């Protein structure tokens, strides 16, 4: 049975979410309908405001309403440590663990064995290298995920920073191979940060 067009349209949009199939999308769509007009309006407004109010930090790539973001603008952050992540979600997970007080740089991209690319985009590398001129960075903590994309990205980063004379380390013990930083719990992240391995080039 075909459903009325407005609900079919919502279902087809919800199905685009990661991990959401036809059934879950239908349940969510009917939930929105049942909750009534004010919930639907709130939801629509929140979604609309995401792109209108949020932008990425010019310095680190974090999501922000201000330039620079509150992390880059915080004078109490340790400017000698730079943590490089693949995604904003990874930055958020590390930040919410409360275990890291340095600065970040979000690549916003990863290398993949399915693509032909062997290096990071030039503009990303340029912005990243600028951080090392701007801040007195002593150590770059490369927080790429423990899976093939993260490994490839890690080596591309080492290559992009090979002439930058700072200590380079990678998150270590605790993160399951094939797992992700985004879903790691605080204890695991703590272990991974504490036992990060210095990279010998
Ligand atoms: Zn920032």
CSV table of C-alpha atoms and ligand atoms in Angstrom, one decimal:
chain,number,residue,atom,x,y,z
A,1,UNK,CA,0.0,0.0,0.0
A,2,UNK,CA,1.4,3.4,-1.0
A,3,UNK,CA,1.4,5.9,1.9
A,4,UNK,CA,0.4,9.5,1.4
A,5,UNK,CA,3.1,11.5,-0.4
A,6,UNK,CA,4.3,13.7,2.6
A,7,UNK,CA,5.0,10.7,4.8
A,8,UNK,CA,6.6,8.8,1.9
A,9,UNK,CA,8.9,11.8,1.4
A,10,UNK,CA,9.9,11.9,5.1
A,11,UNK,CA,10.5,8.1,5.1
A,12,UNK,CA,12.8,8.4,2.0
A,13,UNK,CA,14.8,11.1,3.7
A,14,UNK,CA,15.1,9.3,7.0
A,15,UNK,CA,16.3,6.2,5.2
A,16,UNK,CA,19.4,8.1,4.2
A,17,UNK,CA,20.6,8.1,7.9
A,18,UNK,CA,23.4,5.6,8.6
A,19,UNK,CA,22.0,2.4,9.9
A,20,UNK,CA,18.3,3.3,9.2
A,21,UNK,CA,16.4,1.0,7.0
A,22,UNK,CA,12.8,1.1,5.6
A,23,UNK,CA,11.1,-0.2,8.8
A,24,UNK,CA,13.0,2.1,11.2
A,25,UNK,CA,12.4,5.1,8.9
A,26,UNK,CA,8.7,4.3,8.8
A,27,UNK,CA,8.5,4.1,12.6
A,28,UNK,CA,10.3,7.4,13.0
A,29,UNK,CA,8.0,9.1,10.4
A,30,UNK,CA,4.9,7.8,12.2
A,31,UNK,CA,6.3,9.0,15.5
A,32,UNK,CA,6.8,12.5,14.1
A,33,UNK,CA,3.2,12.4,12.9
A,34,UNK,CA,1.8,11.2,16.2
A,35,UNK,CA,3.8,13.7,18.3
A,36,UNK,CA,1.9,16.5,16.6
A,37,UNK,CA,2.7,19.8,14.9
A,38,UNK,CA,4.9,21.4,17.5
A,39,UNK,CA,7.4,18.5,17.6
A,40,UNK,CA,7.5,18.4,13.8
A,41,UNK,CA,8.1,22.2,13.7
A,42,UNK,CA,10.8,22.0,16.3
A,43,UNK,CA,12.5,19.2,14.4
A,44,UNK,CA,12.3,21.0,11.1
A,45,UNK,CA,13.7,24.2,12.8
A,46,UNK,CA,16.6,22.3,14.4
A,47,UNK,CA,17.6,20.7,11.1
A,48,UNK,CA,17.3,24.0,9.3
A,49,UNK,CA,19.5,25.8,11.8
A,50,UNK,CA,22.3,23.2,11.5
A,51,UNK,CA,23.6,24.6,8.3
A,52,UNK,CA,22.5,28.2,8.9
A,53,UNK,CA,24.2,28.6,12.3
A,54,UNK,CA,27.0,26.2,12.2
A,55,UNK,CA,30.2,26.4,10.2
A,56,UNK,CA,33.6,24.8,10.5
A,57,UNK,CA,36.4,26.5,12.4
A,58,UNK,CA,38.9,28.0,10.1
A,59,UNK,CA,41.8,26.8,12.3
A,60,UNK,CA,40.8,23.3,13.3
A,61,UNK,CA,37.8,22.2,11.3
A,62,UNK,CA,35.6,21.7,14.4
A,63,UNK,CA,31.9,22.6,14.2
A,64,UNK,CA,31.3,26.1,15.6
A,65,UNK,CA,29.1,29.1,15.7
A,66,UNK,CA,32.1,31.4,16.2
A,67,UNK,CA,35.5,32.0,14.5
A,68,UNK,CA,37.7,30.5,15.8
A,69,UNK,CA,35.9,27.8,17.7
A,70,UNK,CA,35.8,27.8,21.5
A,71,UNK,CA,38.6,25.3,21.7
A,72,UNK,CA,41.0,27.2,19.5
A,73,UNK,CA,40.0,30.4,21.2
A,74,UNK,CA,40.6,29.1,24.8
A,75,UNK,CA,43.8,30.5,26.2
A,76,UNK,CA,44.0,27.7,28.7
A,77,UNK,CA,44.4,24.9,26.1
A,78,UNK,CA,47.8,23.4,25.8
A,79,UNK,CA,49.2,24.7,22.5
A,80,UNK,CA,52.1,22.3,22.4
A,81,UNK,CA,49.8,19.4,21.7
A,82,UNK,CA,48.0,18.9,18.4
A,83,UNK,CA,45.6,16.0,18.0
A,84,UNK,CA,44.7,15.2,14.4
A,85,UNK,CA,41.4,13.4,13.7
A,86,UNK,CA,39.7,12.1,10.6
A,87,UNK,CA,36.3,13.4,11.5
A,88,UNK,CA,34.5,16.0,13.7
A,89,UNK,CA,32.7,13.1,15.4
A,90,UNK,CA,36.1,11.7,16.5
A,91,UNK,CA,37.1,15.2,17.8
A,92,UNK,CA,33.8,15.3,19.8
A,93,UNK,CA,34.4,11.8,21.3
A,94,UNK,CA,37.9,12.7,22.4
A,95,UNK,CA,36.8,16.1,23.7
A,96,UNK,CA,33.9,14.7,25.6
A,97,UNK,CA,36.2,12.2,27.3
A,98,UNK,CA,37.7,15.2,29.0
A,99,UNK,CA,41.2,13.6,28.7
A,100,UNK,CA,42.8,15.9,26.2
A,101,UNK,CA,43.6,19.6,26.8
A,102,UNK,CA,45.5,20.4,23.6
A,103,UNK,CA,44.3,21.6,20.2
A,104,UNK,CA,42.8,19.7,17.4
A,105,UNK,CA,43.0,19.5,13.6
A,106,UNK,CA,40.2,17.7,11.7
A,107,UNK,CA,41.2,16.3,8.4
A,108,UNK,CA,37.6,15.8,7.2
A,109,UNK,CA,38.8,13.1,5.0
A,110,UNK,CA,40.4,9.6,5.1
A,111,UNK,CA,42.3,7.7,2.5
A,112,UNK,CA,40.6,4.5,1.3
A,113,UNK,CA,41.8,1.4,-0.4
A,114,UNK,CA,38.9,1.8,-2.8
A,115,UNK,CA,40.2,5.1,-4.1
A,116,UNK,CA,43.3,5.8,-6.2
A,117,UNK,CA,44.4,8.6,-3.9
A,118,UNK,CA,47.6,8.1,-2.0
A,119,UNK,CA,48.0,11.5,-0.4
A,120,UNK,CA,45.8,14.0,1.5
A,121,UNK,CA,44.2,16.9,-0.4
A,122,UNK,CA,46.8,19.7,-0.9
A,123,UNK,CA,44.6,22.3,0.8
A,124,UNK,CA,44.2,20.1,3.9
A,125,UNK,CA,47.9,19.6,4.2
A,126,UNK,CA,48.5,23.4,3.7
A,127,UNK,CA,46.1,24.2,6.6
A,128,UNK,CA,47.6,21.5,8.8
A,129,UNK,CA,51.2,22.7,8.2
A,130,UNK,CA,50.1,26.3,9.0
A,131,UNK,CA,49.2,25.1,12.5
A,132,UNK,CA,52.8,24.2,13.1
A,133,UNK,CA,53.9,27.7,12.2
A,134,UNK,CA,51.3,29.3,14.3
A,135,UNK,CA,51.6,27.3,17.5
A,136,UNK,CA,54.6,26.1,19.5
A,137,UNK,CA,53.6,22.4,18.9
A,138,UNK,CA,55.9,19.8,20.4
A,139,UNK,CA,53.8,16.7,19.6
A,140,UNK,CA,51.3,15.8,16.9
A,141,UNK,CA,49.1,13.0,18.2
A,142,UNK,CA,47.7,11.2,15.2
A,143,UNK,CA,44.3,9.9,16.2
A,144,UNK,CA,43.3,8.1,13.1
A,145,UNK,CA,41.0,5.0,13.5
A,146,UNK,CA,42.5,1.5,14.0
A,147,UNK,CA,41.4,0.2,10.6
A,148,UNK,CA,42.7,0.2,7.0
A,149,UNK,CA,41.4,3.8,6.2
A,150,UNK,CA,43.0,5.1,9.4
A,151,UNK,CA,46.3,3.3,8.7
A,152,UNK,CA,46.5,4.7,5.2
A,153,UNK,CA,45.6,8.2,6.5
A,154,UNK,CA,48.2,7.8,9.2
A,155,UNK,CA,51.0,7.1,6.7
A,156,UNK,CA,49.8,9.9,4.4
A,157,UNK,CA,50.0,12.3,7.4
A,158,UNK,CA,53.5,11.1,8.3
A,159,UNK,CA,54.5,11.8,4.7
A,160,UNK,CA,52.8,15.3,4.7
A,161,UNK,CA,54.6,16.2,7.9
A,162,UNK,CA,57.9,14.5,7.4
A,163,UNK,CA,60.0,17.7,7.5
A,164,UNK,CA,58.1,19.1,10.4
A,165,UNK,CA,60.4,18.6,13.4
A,166,UNK,CA,58.0,17.6,16.1
A,167,UNK,CA,57.3,14.3,18.0
A,168,UNK,CA,54.6,12.3,16.2
A,169,UNK,CA,52.6,9.7,18.0
A,170,UNK,CA,49.6,7.5,17.4
A,171,UNK,CA,46.8,6.4,19.6
A,172,UNK,CA,47.6,2.9,20.8
A,173,UNK,CA,46.5,0.2,23.2
A,174,UNK,CA,42.9,-0.3,23.9
A,175,UNK,CA,41.3,0.6,20.6
A,176,UNK,CA,39.9,-2.5,19.0
A,177,UNK,CA,41.2,-3.2,15.5
A,178,UNK,CA,38.5,-2.3,13.0
A,179,UNK,CA,36.8,-0.3,15.7
A,180,UNK,CA,36.2,3.5,15.8
A,181,UNK,CA,37.2,6.4,18.0
A,182,UNK,CA,33.7,7.7,17.8
A,183,UNK,CA,32.2,4.8,19.6
A,184,UNK,CA,35.0,4.1,22.1
A,185,UNK,CA,34.2,4.5,25.8
A,186,UNK,CA,36.1,6.9,28.0
A,187,UNK,CA,38.3,4.2,29.6
A,188,UNK,CA,39.4,2.9,26.2
A,189,UNK,CA,40.1,6.4,25.0
A,190,UNK,CA,42.1,7.1,28.1
A,191,UNK,CA,44.2,4.0,27.6
A,192,UNK,CA,44.7,4.8,23.9
A,193,UNK,CA,45.8,8.4,24.7
A,194,UNK,CA,48.0,7.4,27.7
A,195,UNK,CA,49.9,4.7,25.8
A,196,UNK,CA,50.2,6.5,22.5
A,197,UNK,CA,53.3,5.4,20.6
A,198,UNK,CA,55.9,7.7,19.4
A,199,UNK,CA,56.5,7.2,15.7
A,200,UNK,CA,60.1,6.7,14.7
A,201,UNK,CA,60.8,7.9,11.2
B,1,LIG,ZN1,39.0,25.5,16.1
